[in-house]
Structure formats: C-alpha cells, structure tokens
Short mmCIF file of C-alpha atoms and ligand atoms in Angstrom, two decimals:
data_model
loop_
_atom_site.label_atom_id
_atom_site.label_comp_id
_atom_site.label_asym_id
_atom_site.label_seq_id
_atom_site.Cartn_x
_atom_site.Cartn_y
_atom_site.Cartn_z
CA MET A 244 42.25 -18.94 -32.50
CA ASN A 245 41.25 -21.98 -30.58
CA LYS A 246 40.68 -20.64 -27.13
CA VAL A 247 37.21 -19.23 -26.57
CA GLU A 248 38.76 -16.35 -24.60
CA ALA A 249 40.47 -15.18 -27.82
CA PHE A 250 37.21 -14.62 -29.62
CA LEU A 251 36.13 -11.62 -27.55
CA THR A 252 37.98 -9.05 -25.55
CA PRO A 253 36.70 -8.17 -22.04
CA ALA A 254 35.35 -4.95 -23.45
CA GLU A 255 33.42 -6.75 -26.16
CA GLU A 256 32.01 -9.19 -23.61
CA LYS A 257 30.77 -6.23 -21.63
CA GLU A 258 29.09 -4.89 -24.75
CA ILE A 259 27.36 -8.17 -25.36
CA ILE A 260 26.13 -8.41 -21.82
CA SER A 261 24.85 -4.90 -21.92
CA ALA A 262 23.00 -5.66 -25.18
CA ILE A 263 21.30 -8.58 -23.34
CA ARG A 264 20.23 -6.15 -20.61
CA ILE A 265 18.80 -3.69 -23.19
CA ALA A 266 17.02 -6.43 -25.14
CA GLU A 267 15.47 -7.78 -21.97
CA LYS A 268 13.94 -4.35 -21.30
CA ASN A 269 11.80 -4.94 -24.39
CA THR A 270 10.58 -8.38 -23.53
CA SER A 271 9.92 -10.86 -20.74
CA GLY A 272 11.88 -13.31 -22.82
CA GLU A 273 15.35 -14.28 -21.57
CA ILE A 274 18.29 -14.19 -23.89
CA ARG A 275 21.60 -16.06 -23.40
CA VAL A 276 24.69 -16.39 -25.55
CA HIS A 277 26.94 -19.49 -25.74
CA ILE A 278 30.19 -19.36 -27.59
CA GLU A 279 32.53 -22.26 -28.33
CA ALA A 280 35.25 -23.05 -30.83
CA SER A 281 33.58 -25.95 -32.62
CA SER A 282 31.27 -28.91 -32.18
CA GLU A 283 31.51 -32.44 -33.47
CA LYS A 284 27.77 -32.72 -33.22
CA ASP A 285 25.22 -31.25 -35.43
CA HIS A 286 24.99 -27.61 -34.40
CA TYR A 287 21.25 -27.63 -33.81
CA GLU A 288 21.56 -30.71 -31.61
CA ARG A 289 24.42 -29.11 -29.75
CA ALA A 290 22.46 -25.85 -29.21
CA LEU A 291 19.64 -27.93 -27.77
CA GLU A 292 22.11 -29.65 -25.49
CA VAL A 293 23.56 -26.34 -24.26
CA PHE A 294 20.05 -24.99 -23.81
CA HIS A 295 19.42 -27.82 -21.37
CA LEU A 296 22.90 -27.66 -19.70
CA LEU A 297 22.22 -24.01 -18.92
CA LYS A 298 18.77 -24.92 -17.57
CA MET A 299 17.22 -22.45 -19.92
CA PHE A 300 13.90 -24.28 -19.77
CA ASN A 301 13.55 -22.73 -16.34
CA THR A 302 11.45 -19.69 -17.29
CA LYS A 303 7.84 -19.14 -16.26
CA ASP A 304 6.58 -18.56 -19.82
CA ALA A 305 9.07 -20.94 -21.56
CA ASN A 306 10.34 -17.96 -23.51
CA ALA A 307 14.12 -18.18 -23.32
CA VAL A 308 16.28 -17.86 -26.42
CA LEU A 309 19.75 -19.24 -26.86
CA ILE A 310 22.13 -17.69 -29.39
CA TYR A 311 24.65 -20.46 -29.93
CA VAL A 312 27.82 -19.72 -31.86
CA ALA A 313 30.55 -22.24 -32.98
CA VAL A 314 33.17 -19.77 -34.06
CA ASN A 315 35.68 -21.97 -36.00
CA ASP A 316 32.79 -23.82 -37.67
CA HIS A 317 31.25 -20.47 -38.82
CA LYS A 318 27.93 -21.77 -37.56
CA PHE A 319 25.28 -20.28 -35.28
CA VAL A 320 21.87 -21.40 -34.12
CA ILE A 321 19.02 -19.45 -32.52
CA TYR A 322 17.08 -21.76 -30.31
CA GLY A 323 13.87 -20.57 -28.61
CA ASP A 324 11.90 -22.52 -25.95
CA ASN A 325 8.48 -23.99 -26.62
CA GLY A 326 6.54 -20.93 -25.29
CA ILE A 327 7.95 -19.04 -28.24
CA HIS A 328 7.60 -21.79 -30.86
CA ASN A 329 3.95 -22.21 -29.95
CA VAL A 330 3.07 -18.63 -30.79
CA VAL A 331 5.24 -17.54 -33.70
CA ALA A 332 5.63 -18.31 -37.36
CA LYS A 333 8.34 -20.67 -38.61
CA ASP A 334 10.38 -17.85 -40.03
CA PHE A 335 10.28 -15.87 -36.83
CA TRP A 336 14.06 -15.82 -36.33
CA ASP A 337 14.91 -15.00 -39.92
CA THR A 338 15.32 -11.23 -39.29
CA THR A 339 17.59 -12.07 -36.30
CA LYS A 340 19.67 -14.48 -38.38
CA ASP A 341 20.02 -11.95 -41.15
CA ALA A 342 21.15 -9.27 -38.71
CA MET A 343 23.81 -11.57 -37.39
CA GLN A 344 24.94 -12.95 -40.77
CA ASN A 345 25.52 -9.52 -42.25
CA HIS A 346 28.02 -8.69 -39.55
CA PHE A 347 29.66 -12.10 -39.49
CA LYS A 348 30.17 -11.94 -43.22
CA ASN A 349 32.13 -8.75 -42.70
CA GLY A 350 34.16 -10.30 -39.95
CA ASN A 351 32.39 -8.28 -37.26
CA PHE A 352 31.91 -11.05 -34.76
CA LYS A 353 30.99 -9.12 -31.60
CA GLN A 354 28.76 -6.75 -33.64
CA GLY A 355 26.94 -9.71 -35.05
CA ILE A 356 26.12 -11.12 -31.71
CA VAL A 357 25.05 -7.75 -30.41
CA ALA A 358 22.83 -7.19 -33.39
CA GLY A 359 21.26 -10.62 -32.96
CA ILE A 360 20.52 -10.00 -29.37
CA LEU A 361 18.88 -6.62 -29.95
CA LYS A 362 16.87 -7.96 -32.90
CA ALA A 363 15.67 -10.97 -30.95
CA GLY A 364 14.58 -8.62 -28.14
CA GLU A 365 12.62 -6.49 -30.60
CA GLU A 366 10.94 -9.49 -32.22
CA LEU A 367 10.03 -11.04 -28.93
CA LYS A 368 8.44 -7.80 -27.74
CA ALA A 369 5.32 -8.34 -29.90
CA HIS A 370 4.51 -11.74 -28.22
CA PHE A 371 6.23 -11.36 -24.80
CA PRO A 372 6.20 -7.71 -23.79
CA TRP A 373 8.25 -6.59 -20.86
CA GLN A 374 6.18 -6.30 -17.71
CA ILE A 375 6.56 -4.24 -14.61
CA ASP A 376 7.04 -7.30 -12.37
CA ASP A 377 9.72 -8.75 -14.76
CA GLU A 378 12.43 -10.83 -13.20
CA ASP A 379 15.86 -11.53 -14.62
CA GLU A 380 15.17 -15.25 -14.73
CA LEU A 381 18.43 -16.28 -16.40
CA SER A 382 21.92 -14.91 -16.10
CA ASN A 383 23.07 -12.42 -18.69
CA GLU A 384 26.61 -13.61 -18.57
CA ILE A 385 28.14 -15.26 -21.70
CA SER A 386 28.44 -19.00 -21.47
CA LYS A 387 31.63 -20.45 -22.94
CA GLY A 388 32.03 -24.03 -23.99
CA1 CA B 623 13.11 -11.31 -17.71
CA1 CA B 624 18.50 -12.37 -18.32
#
C-alpha cells in the first residue's frame, strides 16, 4: 500500500466527509483531514506545513483543526490553530487521540479517523459552539499528499 488512494475506498471517504459535516454542526471550528503515505520530516513539523499549505489559518476565530495521518509511518498529529490553543488545556486533544488510537490499533483505519473527527467536534463545542450564522469556512474534502 503506497498509493494514498489505496488507503480508503470511495465509500469510506464519503463517510469521513460526512463525519466532518456532522462534527461541524457542533462547533464553529473547522476540521480537515490530510492523509499521506509517509513523511521524511518530523510528523508534527509536517502537519504544521500541511496546515499552512491548506491555508487553514484562514478562519475568523483561528479555530481550525487538522487531523494529519501518515499511514505507512503509523503516525498521526492533531494540530489546532492558535484560537484553540489559547483557550484550552494542554491535554485537550488527548480524548480525540485516544479515540483514534483505539481504532488504529485494531486496524480500523477509516473508523479511527471518523472517531477522531466526531470527538474533536464534541470537544470543540464547549469552547466554540456552533452558531446560527456559521459558515463552512474550510472545505470538508479529504486532502491527500
Ligand atoms: Ca464552520
Ligand atoms: Ca468545513
């Protein structure tokens, strides 16, 4: 499995996109998913780079979250913008990470991503509740590297 397309079936991609839609009904935060085979760089650095490449700093409240997954490296990073960092505790993403890890451990790749998205949406709700004038500021499509 080297091609990113091989990681998810079209049906699984749809499920992930619909999870993003559901999660974004809980929060004004924007969630995106980036999947690639592997990275030579440190995964956190790479996630930050992808965050910028996708122009994810372009939200009104600086509350976008990137779920970055390097499949062959068995690594993932949850990177939230400064608007989130400024108001949450350091361990804020632990529940989201745990939700993902449990599925990944069992080889349920798609399910792990979906669980992470939904958990992130729930966690963000407390600090960034959905509002009536909410806009879908960032695409819900999966980004592939
Ligand atoms: Ca939104
Ligand atoms: Ca969105």
